[in-house]
């Protein structure tokens, strides 16, 4: 039923280039009362059941060795991260996509052109399916990085992404969105 389907669209799916950000986001979700899983679980989180896709609230560290063996880190080549975001967004249970964008000399020159295209496609597909997909990010960097933070934040914002001031704030916002959806569906 449509009502049952609406109840399903309440999951947070996090896709991170930064392992520390993935870990911190897990702690924030757990602190907000959301059980979650990860390929690099924090205390209180479960181990990811399937490396290829999330189940329940899940947060994946795409910089983990299992994803980077023989490949560049997602900060350098974000194509694997973008593919995972596309996959998680396509899941009809996903209500919130949570992710990081890490800037600096060790990151790719244009960390979000592919990402913005993926997010646009994902949001359009969600709308066609009659659901809303909330995208929340945090950008780690400064104006002095080769990819000035302000430019990245503006590009993400124009793409409809809610850009939080910190990773913890982004994760707590994701938890609040889920709580709000669950309250509406109660």
Coordinates of C-alpha atoms in Angstrom, one line a residue:
X1 CA 0.0 0.0 0.0
X2 CA 1.0 3.6 -0.5
X3 CA 0.8 4.2 3.3
X4 CA 3.2 1.3 3.9
X5 CA 5.5 2.6 1.2
X6 CA 5.6 6.0 2.8
X7 CA 6.7 4.4 6.1
X8 CA 9.6 2.8 4.3
X9 CA 11.0 6.1 3.0
X10 CA 12.7 7.0 6.3
X11 CA 16.2 5.8 6.0
X12 CA 19.5 7.7 6.2
X13 CA 22.2 6.5 3.8
X14 CA 25.6 8.0 4.3
X15 CA 28.4 7.9 1.8
X16 CA 31.7 9.3 3.0
X17 CA 35.2 9.9 1.6
X18 CA 36.5 10.6 5.1
X19 CA 36.5 7.7 7.5
X20 CA 36.5 9.9 10.5
X21 CA 33.4 11.7 9.2
X22 CA 31.7 8.4 8.7
X23 CA 32.6 7.4 12.3
X24 CA 31.4 10.7 13.7
X25 CA 28.1 10.5 11.8
X26 CA 27.4 7.1 13.2
X27 CA 27.9 8.4 16.7
X28 CA 25.5 11.3 16.0
X29 CA 22.8 8.9 14.6
X30 CA 23.2 6.5 17.5
X31 CA 23.0 9.4 19.9
X32 CA 19.7 10.5 18.2
X33 CA 18.3 7.0 18.7
X34 CA 18.8 5.6 15.2
X35 CA 20.4 2.2 14.9
X36 CA 22.8 2.1 12.0
X37 CA 25.4 -0.1 10.3
X38 CA 28.7 0.6 8.6
X39 CA 31.7 -1.1 7.0
X40 CA 33.7 0.7 9.8
X41 CA 31.3 0.5 12.7
X42 CA 31.6 2.9 15.6
X43 CA 30.7 1.5 19.1
X44 CA 26.9 0.8 19.1
X45 CA 26.7 0.4 15.3
X46 CA 26.4 -2.9 13.4
X47 CA 28.7 -4.2 10.7
X48 CA 27.4 -3.5 7.2
X49 CA 25.5 -6.6 6.0
X50 CA 26.3 -6.0 2.4
X51 CA 29.2 -4.0 1.0
X52 CA 27.3 -3.3 -2.2
X53 CA 24.3 -1.6 -0.6
X54 CA 22.9 -0.3 2.6
X55 CA 20.3 -1.9 4.8
X56 CA 18.5 0.2 7.3
X57 CA 20.3 3.4 8.3
X58 CA 23.8 2.8 6.9
X59 CA 26.9 4.8 6.6
X60 CA 29.8 3.7 4.4
X61 CA 33.4 4.8 4.4
X62 CA 34.3 4.7 0.7
X63 CA 38.0 5.4 1.6
X64 CA 38.2 2.0 3.4
X65 CA 40.8 -0.4 2.0
X66 CA 38.0 -2.7 0.7
X67 CA 37.0 0.0 -1.7
X68 CA 40.4 1.5 -2.5
X69 CA 42.6 -1.6 -3.1
X70 CA 44.0 -1.0 -6.6
X71 CA 42.0 2.2 -7.0
X72 CA 42.5 5.8 -6.0
X73 CA 40.9 7.1 -2.8
X74 CA 37.5 8.8 -3.4
X75 CA 39.0 12.2 -2.4
X76 CA 41.2 11.9 -5.6
X77 CA 38.7 10.0 -7.8
X78 CA 35.1 10.4 -6.5
X79 CA 33.6 8.1 -9.2
X80 CA 33.1 5.2 -6.8
X81 CA 31.6 7.5 -4.2
X82 CA 29.3 9.0 -6.9
X83 CA 28.2 5.5 -8.0
X84 CA 27.4 4.5 -4.4
X85 CA 25.4 7.7 -3.9
X86 CA 23.5 6.9 -7.1
X87 CA 22.8 3.4 -5.9
X88 CA 21.6 4.4 -2.4
X89 CA 19.5 7.2 -3.8
X90 CA 17.7 4.8 -6.1
X91 CA 16.6 2.7 -3.1
X92 CA 12.9 3.7 -2.5
X93 CA 13.5 3.4 1.3
X94 CA 16.2 6.2 1.2
X95 CA 14.8 9.5 2.5
X96 CA 18.1 11.2 3.3
X97 CA 21.5 11.1 1.5
X98 CA 24.3 12.2 3.9
X99 CA 27.8 12.8 2.5
X100 CA 31.0 14.7 2.8
X101 CA 33.1 16.6 0.3
X102 CA 36.7 16.9 1.4
X103 CA 38.9 19.6 -0.2
X104 CA 42.6 20.2 -0.2
X105 CA 45.8 19.4 -2.1
X106 CA 45.2 15.6 -1.7
X107 CA 41.7 15.9 -3.2
X108 CA 40.6 16.0 -6.8
X109 CA 40.6 19.4 -8.6
X110 CA 36.8 19.3 -9.1
X111 CA 35.3 17.3 -6.3
X112 CA 31.7 17.8 -7.2
X113 CA 30.9 18.2 -10.9
X114 CA 30.1 14.5 -11.3
X115 CA 28.4 14.5 -7.8
X116 CA 26.1 17.3 -8.8
X117 CA 25.0 15.5 -11.9
X118 CA 24.4 12.3 -9.9
X119 CA 22.4 14.2 -7.3
X120 CA 20.3 15.9 -10.0
X121 CA 19.5 12.6 -11.6
X122 CA 18.7 11.0 -8.2
X123 CA 16.4 13.8 -7.2
X124 CA 14.6 13.8 -10.5
X125 CA 14.1 10.0 -10.3
X126 CA 12.8 10.3 -6.7
X127 CA 10.3 12.9 -7.8
X128 CA 9.1 10.7 -10.7
X129 CA 8.6 7.9 -8.1
X130 CA 6.5 10.3 -5.9
X131 CA 9.1 10.7 -3.1
X132 CA 11.3 13.4 -1.9
X133 CA 15.1 12.8 -1.4
X134 CA 16.8 15.1 1.0
X135 CA 20.5 15.6 0.4
X136 CA 22.7 16.9 3.2
X137 CA 26.4 17.5 3.1
X138 CA 29.3 18.9 4.9
X139 CA 32.3 20.4 3.1
X140 CA 35.7 20.0 4.9
X141 CA 38.1 22.7 3.7
X142 CA 38.9 26.4 3.6
X143 CA 39.0 29.3 1.1
X144 CA 42.8 28.6 0.8
X145 CA 42.3 25.2 -0.6
X146 CA 42.8 24.7 -4.3
X147 CA 39.0 24.2 -4.5
X148 CA 37.8 27.2 -2.5
X149 CA 35.2 26.0 0.1
X150 CA 32.8 28.9 -0.8
X151 CA 32.7 27.8 -4.5
X152 CA 31.9 24.2 -3.5
X153 CA 29.2 25.1 -1.0
X154 CA 27.6 27.4 -3.5
X155 CA 27.6 24.7 -6.2
X156 CA 26.1 22.2 -3.8
X157 CA 23.5 24.6 -2.6
X158 CA 22.4 25.5 -6.1
X159 CA 22.0 21.8 -6.7
X160 CA 19.5 21.6 -3.8
X161 CA 21.9 20.2 -1.2
X162 CA 21.6 21.4 2.4
X163 CA 25.2 22.2 3.4
X164 CA 25.7 22.0 7.2
X165 CA 28.5 23.8 9.0
X166 CA 29.9 20.6 10.4
X167 CA 29.7 16.9 9.9
X168 CA 28.0 16.4 13.3
X169 CA 25.4 19.1 12.4
X170 CA 24.8 17.3 9.1
X171 CA 24.2 13.9 10.8
X172 CA 21.9 15.4 13.4
X173 CA 20.0 17.2 10.7
X174 CA 19.6 13.9 8.9
X175 CA 18.2 12.3 12.1
X176 CA 15.8 15.2 12.5
X177 CA 14.5 14.8 9.0
X178 CA 13.9 11.1 9.6
X179 CA 12.1 11.8 12.9
X180 CA 9.9 14.4 11.1
X181 CA 9.0 11.9 8.4
X182 CA 8.2 9.2 11.0
X183 CA 6.1 11.7 12.9
X184 CA 4.1 12.6 9.8
X185 CA 3.6 8.9 9.0
X186 CA 2.5 8.0 12.6

